[in-house]
Amino acid sequence: MRKSLWAGSLLWMLWGCAPLPDSSPTAGVAVTASPRPPVSATPSQSPEPVVSATPGQPRLPEPDLPAAVLKPLQPVAGLEPKMKDTEVWWADSGISDNRLGYYASQKDVAEIEAELLPTFTDKKVPYIEGVGPVFDFEGNRVCLMKSTDTNLEELFVLVPLADPPVVPKSLRALKLPNISAQALKGHKTLVILATGKGLGEHVDHMLAQAGLVITPTPTPTP
């Protein structure tokens, strides 16, 4: 009896010195240290977005003319939407549904004029009575027509280009937007096309201010 009491006391003492069993969820599972990820220096600010090498640039609406007229011509870079706030042609011309395009061609002025005339004279009459359909203005060929079906007017200006090209000052007389001569390099003719309501009045007024006096042909007396 004494021996069993002594043995029981000894077991109780040894149990009190033993470590407590681990009750955590990972008890009995071998744990290995995760490798530390490499540290790289990062800027405190977000990096700037990468701009595409060929971003899509917004374009002004092309003149309201048949696709067959525009297709043979090469659009000239330089007319930007922001010009609508600064250039007289848009900001202070009074033209509504105002559409303007600059194009270049390897053809001569006479050849382009012959190609454009059928479209510009179909169901249309010269805006300036008794003048036209095409007239000269400081070495350029100008056609200003109005539709007999609608109140839409149409304009083309054909500018022969030298080598190297020089943009004539006469375009500024018409309050047409400026363009870089570099954009015209390698071409024979600058083709300016425009359509809109009130276009004829604006161009007629600019021609008068430039000193081009046009006297309409009088109506024959019966």
CSV table of C-alpha atoms in Angstrom, one decimal:
chain,number,residue,atom,x,y,z
A,1,MET,CA,0.0,0.0,0.0
A,2,ARG,CA,2.8,2.4,0.9
A,3,LYS,CA,4.6,1.5,-2.3
A,4,SER,CA,1.6,2.3,-4.5
A,5,LEU,CA,1.1,5.7,-2.8
A,6,TRP,CA,4.8,6.6,-3.2
A,7,ALA,CA,4.7,5.5,-6.9
A,8,GLY,CA,1.6,7.6,-7.4
A,9,SER,CA,3.1,10.7,-5.9
A,10,LEU,CA,6.2,10.3,-8.0
A,11,LEU,CA,4.1,10.1,-11.2
A,12,TRP,CA,2.2,13.1,-10.2
A,13,MET,CA,5.4,15.1,-9.7
A,14,LEU,CA,6.8,14.0,-13.1
A,15,TRP,CA,3.6,15.0,-14.8
A,16,GLY,CA,3.7,18.5,-13.4
A,17,CYS,CA,7.2,19.0,-14.8
A,18,ALA,CA,6.3,17.8,-18.3
A,19,PRO,CA,5.5,20.5,-21.0
A,20,LEU,CA,1.9,21.1,-21.7
A,21,PRO,CA,0.5,19.5,-24.9
A,22,ASP,CA,0.1,21.9,-27.9
A,23,SER,CA,-3.6,22.5,-28.7
A,24,SER,CA,-3.0,24.8,-31.8
A,25,PRO,CA,-4.3,23.7,-35.2
A,26,THR,CA,-0.7,23.1,-36.4
A,27,ALA,CA,0.1,20.7,-33.6
A,28,GLY,CA,2.1,17.8,-34.9
A,29,VAL,CA,2.7,19.4,-38.3
A,30,ALA,CA,6.3,20.1,-39.3
A,31,VAL,CA,6.7,23.8,-40.1
A,32,THR,CA,9.3,25.0,-42.5
A,33,ALA,CA,10.2,28.7,-42.9
A,34,SER,CA,8.9,30.3,-46.2
A,35,PRO,CA,11.6,31.9,-48.3
A,36,ARG,CA,11.7,35.7,-48.0
A,37,PRO,CA,10.7,37.4,-51.2
A,38,PRO,CA,13.4,39.6,-52.8
A,39,VAL,CA,13.0,43.3,-52.1
A,40,SER,CA,13.2,45.7,-55.0
A,41,ALA,CA,13.1,49.5,-54.8
A,42,THR,CA,9.9,50.9,-56.1
A,43,PRO,CA,9.1,54.6,-56.7
A,44,SER,CA,6.8,56.2,-54.2
A,45,GLN,CA,4.6,57.6,-57.1
A,46,SER,CA,2.7,55.6,-59.6
A,47,PRO,CA,4.5,55.4,-63.0
A,48,GLU,CA,3.2,57.5,-65.9
A,49,PRO,CA,1.0,55.6,-68.4
A,50,VAL,CA,2.8,54.4,-71.5
A,51,VAL,CA,1.6,56.3,-74.5
A,52,SER,CA,1.2,54.3,-77.7
A,53,ALA,CA,3.6,55.2,-80.5
A,54,THR,CA,0.7,55.6,-82.9
A,55,PRO,CA,-2.2,57.1,-80.9
A,56,GLY,CA,-5.4,57.6,-82.7
A,57,GLN,CA,-5.7,61.3,-83.3
A,58,PRO,CA,-9.2,62.9,-83.5
A,59,ARG,CA,-10.0,64.3,-86.9
A,60,LEU,CA,-12.2,67.1,-87.9
A,61,PRO,CA,-15.3,66.0,-90.0
A,62,GLU,CA,-14.5,65.8,-93.7
A,63,PRO,CA,-16.4,68.1,-96.1
A,64,ASP,CA,-19.9,66.9,-97.1
A,65,LEU,CA,-18.8,65.7,-100.5
A,66,PRO,CA,-19.1,62.3,-102.3
A,67,ALA,CA,-16.5,59.7,-101.3
A,68,ALA,CA,-15.4,59.5,-104.9
A,69,VAL,CA,-14.2,63.1,-104.6
A,70,LEU,CA,-12.2,62.6,-101.4
A,71,LYS,CA,-10.7,59.1,-102.1
A,72,PRO,CA,-8.0,60.1,-104.7
A,73,LEU,CA,-6.7,62.9,-102.4
A,74,GLN,CA,-4.3,62.5,-99.6
A,75,PRO,CA,-5.3,64.2,-96.3
A,76,VAL,CA,-2.7,66.6,-95.0
A,77,ALA,CA,-1.8,66.6,-91.3
A,78,GLY,CA,-2.1,69.9,-89.4
A,79,LEU,CA,-5.8,70.6,-88.9
A,80,GLU,CA,-6.5,69.8,-85.3
A,81,PRO,CA,-9.8,70.1,-83.4
A,82,LYS,CA,-8.3,72.6,-81.0
A,83,MET,CA,-8.2,75.1,-83.9
A,84,LYS,CA,-11.9,75.4,-83.7
A,85,ASP,CA,-11.4,77.7,-80.7
A,86,THR,CA,-8.7,79.9,-82.2
A,87,GLU,CA,-9.1,80.0,-86.0
A,88,VAL,CA,-11.4,82.6,-87.6
A,89,TRP,CA,-12.7,79.9,-90.0
A,90,TRP,CA,-14.5,78.2,-87.2
A,91,ALA,CA,-14.6,80.6,-84.3
A,92,ASP,CA,-15.8,83.8,-86.1
A,93,SER,CA,-17.0,82.9,-89.5
A,94,GLY,CA,-20.7,82.4,-88.9
A,95,ILE,CA,-20.6,79.1,-90.9
A,96,SER,CA,-22.8,76.3,-89.6
A,97,ASP,CA,-22.3,72.7,-90.4
A,98,ASN,CA,-18.8,73.9,-91.1
A,99,ARG,CA,-16.5,71.2,-92.6
A,100,LEU,CA,-13.0,71.8,-94.0
A,101,GLY,CA,-10.3,69.5,-95.2
A,102,TYR,CA,-6.8,70.0,-96.5
A,103,TYR,CA,-5.5,67.5,-99.1
A,104,ALA,CA,-2.5,67.1,-101.3
A,105,SER,CA,-2.1,65.6,-104.8
A,106,GLN,CA,0.6,64.7,-107.3
A,107,LYS,CA,-1.7,65.9,-110.1
A,108,ASP,CA,-1.6,69.4,-111.7
A,109,VAL,CA,-4.2,72.0,-110.9
A,110,ALA,CA,-5.9,71.8,-114.3
A,111,GLU,CA,-6.3,68.0,-114.0
A,112,ILE,CA,-7.8,68.2,-110.5
A,113,GLU,CA,-10.1,71.1,-111.5
A,114,ALA,CA,-11.5,69.0,-114.3
A,115,GLU,CA,-12.1,66.1,-111.9
A,116,LEU,CA,-13.9,68.3,-109.3
A,117,LEU,CA,-16.1,70.4,-111.6
A,118,PRO,CA,-18.8,67.7,-112.4
A,119,THR,CA,-19.5,67.4,-108.6
A,120,PHE,CA,-19.4,71.1,-107.9
A,121,THR,CA,-21.6,72.1,-110.8
A,122,ASP,CA,-24.3,69.3,-110.4
A,123,LYS,CA,-27.5,71.1,-109.4
A,124,LYS,CA,-25.5,74.1,-108.2
A,125,VAL,CA,-24.8,77.7,-109.4
A,126,PRO,CA,-22.0,80.1,-108.7
A,127,TYR,CA,-22.5,81.8,-105.3
A,128,ILE,CA,-21.2,85.1,-106.8
A,129,GLU,CA,-23.6,85.9,-109.6
A,130,GLY,CA,-22.0,86.1,-113.0
A,131,VAL,CA,-18.6,84.8,-111.8
A,132,GLY,CA,-17.5,81.3,-112.0
A,133,PRO,CA,-17.8,78.5,-111.6
A,134,VAL,CA,-14.0,78.9,-111.2
A,135,PHE,CA,-12.0,82.1,-111.0
A,136,ASP,CA,-8.4,83.1,-110.3
A,137,PHE,CA,-7.3,84.5,-106.9
A,138,GLU,CA,-3.6,85.4,-106.6
A,139,GLY,CA,-2.5,82.4,-108.6
A,140,ASN,CA,-5.0,80.0,-107.0
A,141,ARG,CA,-8.1,78.5,-108.6
A,142,VAL,CA,-11.3,79.1,-106.5
A,143,CYS,CA,-14.7,77.6,-107.0
A,144,LEU,CA,-17.6,78.9,-104.7
A,145,MET,CA,-21.0,77.3,-105.4
A,146,LYS,CA,-24.4,77.1,-103.8
A,147,SER,CA,-26.9,74.2,-104.1
A,148,THR,CA,-30.2,74.8,-105.9
A,149,ASP,CA,-31.8,72.1,-103.7
A,150,THR,CA,-30.5,73.1,-100.2
A,151,ASN,CA,-28.9,76.1,-98.6
A,152,LEU,CA,-25.5,74.2,-98.5
A,153,GLU,CA,-22.5,75.9,-100.2
A,154,GLU,CA,-19.3,74.3,-101.4
A,155,LEU,CA,-15.8,75.6,-101.9
A,156,PHE,CA,-12.6,74.3,-103.4
A,157,VAL,CA,-9.3,76.2,-103.6
A,158,LEU,CA,-6.5,74.7,-105.7
A,159,VAL,CA,-3.0,75.9,-104.9
A,160,PRO,CA,0.0,75.0,-107.1
A,161,LEU,CA,3.0,74.1,-105.0
A,162,ALA,CA,6.6,75.0,-105.6
A,163,ASP,CA,9.6,72.9,-104.7
A,164,PRO,CA,10.2,73.3,-101.8
A,165,PRO,CA,6.6,74.1,-101.1
A,166,VAL,CA,5.6,77.5,-99.8
A,167,VAL,CA,2.1,78.2,-98.4
A,168,PRO,CA,0.8,81.3,-100.1
A,169,LYS,CA,-0.3,84.3,-98.0
A,170,SER,CA,-3.5,84.4,-100.1
A,171,LEU,CA,-4.9,81.6,-97.9
A,172,ARG,CA,-4.7,83.8,-94.9
A,173,ALA,CA,-6.6,86.4,-96.8
A,174,LEU,CA,-9.5,84.0,-96.9
A,175,LYS,CA,-9.0,83.4,-93.2
A,176,LEU,CA,-8.2,79.7,-93.9
A,177,PRO,CA,-6.3,78.0,-91.1
A,178,ASN,CA,-2.5,78.0,-91.3
A,179,ILE,CA,-0.6,74.8,-92.3
A,180,SER,CA,3.0,73.9,-92.3
A,181,ALA,CA,4.8,73.9,-95.6
A,182,GLN,CA,6.6,70.7,-94.5
A,183,ALA,CA,3.4,68.8,-94.6
A,184,LEU,CA,3.1,69.6,-98.4
A,185,LYS,CA,6.6,68.4,-99.3
A,186,GLY,CA,6.6,66.1,-102.3
A,187,HIS,CA,3.3,67.2,-103.7
A,188,LYS,CA,2.3,69.3,-106.7
A,189,THR,CA,-1.1,70.7,-105.5
A,190,LEU,CA,-2.7,71.7,-102.3
A,191,VAL,CA,-6.5,71.0,-102.5
A,192,ILE,CA,-8.7,72.8,-100.0
A,193,LEU,CA,-12.3,71.6,-99.8
A,194,ALA,CA,-15.1,73.0,-97.6
A,195,THR,CA,-18.9,72.8,-97.2
A,196,GLY,CA,-21.3,74.6,-94.9
A,197,LYS,CA,-24.2,77.0,-94.5
A,198,GLY,CA,-23.1,80.6,-94.7
A,199,LEU,CA,-19.8,79.5,-96.3
A,200,GLY,CA,-20.4,81.6,-99.4
A,201,GLU,CA,-21.1,84.8,-97.5
A,202,HIS,CA,-17.9,84.4,-95.5
A,203,VAL,CA,-15.7,83.7,-98.5
A,204,ASP,CA,-17.2,86.5,-100.5
A,205,HIS,CA,-16.7,88.9,-97.6
A,206,MET,CA,-13.0,87.8,-97.2
A,207,LEU,CA,-12.4,88.3,-100.9
A,208,ALA,CA,-13.8,91.8,-100.8
A,209,GLN,CA,-11.5,92.6,-97.8
A,210,ALA,CA,-8.6,91.3,-99.7
A,211,GLY,CA,-9.3,93.8,-102.5
A,212,LEU,CA,-10.8,91.4,-105.0
A,213,VAL,CA,-13.7,93.4,-106.4
A,214,ILE,CA,-16.0,91.2,-108.4
A,215,THR,CA,-18.7,92.9,-110.5
A,216,PRO,CA,-21.6,90.6,-111.3
A,217,THR,CA,-22.6,90.4,-114.9
A,218,PRO,CA,-25.7,92.5,-115.4
A,219,THR,CA,-28.9,90.8,-116.4
A,220,PRO,CA,-29.6,91.3,-120.1
A,221,THR,CA,-32.3,93.9,-120.9
A,222,PRO,CA,-35.2,92.3,-122.7
